[in-house]
CSV table of C-alpha atoms in Angstrom, one decimal:
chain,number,residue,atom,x,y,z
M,1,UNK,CA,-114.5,82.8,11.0
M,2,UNK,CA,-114.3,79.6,8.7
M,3,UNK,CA,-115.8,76.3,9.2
M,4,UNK,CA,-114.6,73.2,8.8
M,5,UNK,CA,-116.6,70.5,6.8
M,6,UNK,CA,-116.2,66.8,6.4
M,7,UNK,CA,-117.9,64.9,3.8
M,8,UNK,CA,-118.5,61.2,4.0
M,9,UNK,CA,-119.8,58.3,1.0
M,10,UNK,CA,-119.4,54.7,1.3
M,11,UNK,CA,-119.3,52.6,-1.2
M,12,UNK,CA,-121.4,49.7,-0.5
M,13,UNK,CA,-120.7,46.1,-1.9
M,14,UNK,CA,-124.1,46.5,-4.4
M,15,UNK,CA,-122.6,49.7,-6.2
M,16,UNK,CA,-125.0,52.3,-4.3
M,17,UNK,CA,-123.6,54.7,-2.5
M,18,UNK,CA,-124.4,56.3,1.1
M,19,UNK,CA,-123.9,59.9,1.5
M,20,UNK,CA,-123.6,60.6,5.5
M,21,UNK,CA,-124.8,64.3,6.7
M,22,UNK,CA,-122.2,66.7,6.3
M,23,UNK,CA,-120.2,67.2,9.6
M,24,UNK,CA,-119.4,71.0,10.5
M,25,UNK,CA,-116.2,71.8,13.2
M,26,UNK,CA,-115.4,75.2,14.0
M,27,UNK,CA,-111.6,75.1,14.1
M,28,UNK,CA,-109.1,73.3,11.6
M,29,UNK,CA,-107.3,70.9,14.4
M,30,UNK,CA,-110.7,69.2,15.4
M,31,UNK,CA,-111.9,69.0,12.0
M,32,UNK,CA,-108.3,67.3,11.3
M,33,UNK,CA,-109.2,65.0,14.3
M,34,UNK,CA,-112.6,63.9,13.5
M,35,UNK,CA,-110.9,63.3,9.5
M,36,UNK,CA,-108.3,61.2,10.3
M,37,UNK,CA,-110.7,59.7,13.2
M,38,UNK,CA,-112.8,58.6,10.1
M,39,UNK,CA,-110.3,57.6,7.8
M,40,UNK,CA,-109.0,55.5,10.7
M,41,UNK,CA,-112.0,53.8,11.3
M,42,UNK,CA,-113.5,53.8,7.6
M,43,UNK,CA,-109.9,51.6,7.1
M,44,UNK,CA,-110.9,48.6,9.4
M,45,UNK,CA,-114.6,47.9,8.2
M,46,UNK,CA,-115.5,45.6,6.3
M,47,UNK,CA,-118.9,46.9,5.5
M,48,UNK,CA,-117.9,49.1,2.8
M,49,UNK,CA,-115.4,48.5,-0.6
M,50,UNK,CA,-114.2,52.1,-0.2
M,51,UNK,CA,-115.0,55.4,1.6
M,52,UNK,CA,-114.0,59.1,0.3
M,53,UNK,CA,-113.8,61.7,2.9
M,54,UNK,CA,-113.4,65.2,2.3
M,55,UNK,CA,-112.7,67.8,4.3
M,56,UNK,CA,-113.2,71.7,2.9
M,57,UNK,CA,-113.6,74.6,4.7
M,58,UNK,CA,-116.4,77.1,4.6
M,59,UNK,CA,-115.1,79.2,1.3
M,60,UNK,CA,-115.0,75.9,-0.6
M,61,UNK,CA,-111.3,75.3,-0.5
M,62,UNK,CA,-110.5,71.6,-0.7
M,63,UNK,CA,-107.8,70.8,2.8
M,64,UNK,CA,-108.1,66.9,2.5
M,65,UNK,CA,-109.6,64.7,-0.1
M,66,UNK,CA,-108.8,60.5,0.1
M,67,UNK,CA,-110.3,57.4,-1.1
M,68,UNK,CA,-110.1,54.9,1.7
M,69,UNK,CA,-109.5,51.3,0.5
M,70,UNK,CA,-111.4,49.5,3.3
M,71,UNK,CA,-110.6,45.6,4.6
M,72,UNK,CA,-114.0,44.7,2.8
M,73,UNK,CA,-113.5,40.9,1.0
M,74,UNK,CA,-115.8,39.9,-1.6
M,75,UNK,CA,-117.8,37.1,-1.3
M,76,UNK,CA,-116.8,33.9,-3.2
């Protein structure tokens, strides 16, 4: 039975980037859900300049793989 995976780094505004624990679903339709759930919420915040999700399943085959652009504004 394969797993789902969903891989999360942010981007932060000083170059470093944060790595969230990896996110394990056991079927493909709420692994799709919590994705899109993230790349829905990652799209609003501010906090971050951009956000890369990834979603792969347990033999390492690559299902979803986007670089959010996020409503972060630099500073003037």
């Amino acid at each position: 039975m394969l797993q789902y995976h969903i891989v999360e780094i942010q981007r932060r505004p000083d170059g470093i980037n944060n790595v969230l624990e990896i996110v394990s679903r056991n079927s493909l339709s709420t692994g799709l859900s919590y994705y899109y759930d993230r790349c829905s919420k990652m799209a609003a915040t501010t906090l971050f300049v951009s956000v890369t999700l990834i979603l792969i399943d347990s033999d390492g085959t690559i299902l979803e793989n986007k670089k959010i652009p996020t409503a972060y504004e630099p500073a003037e």
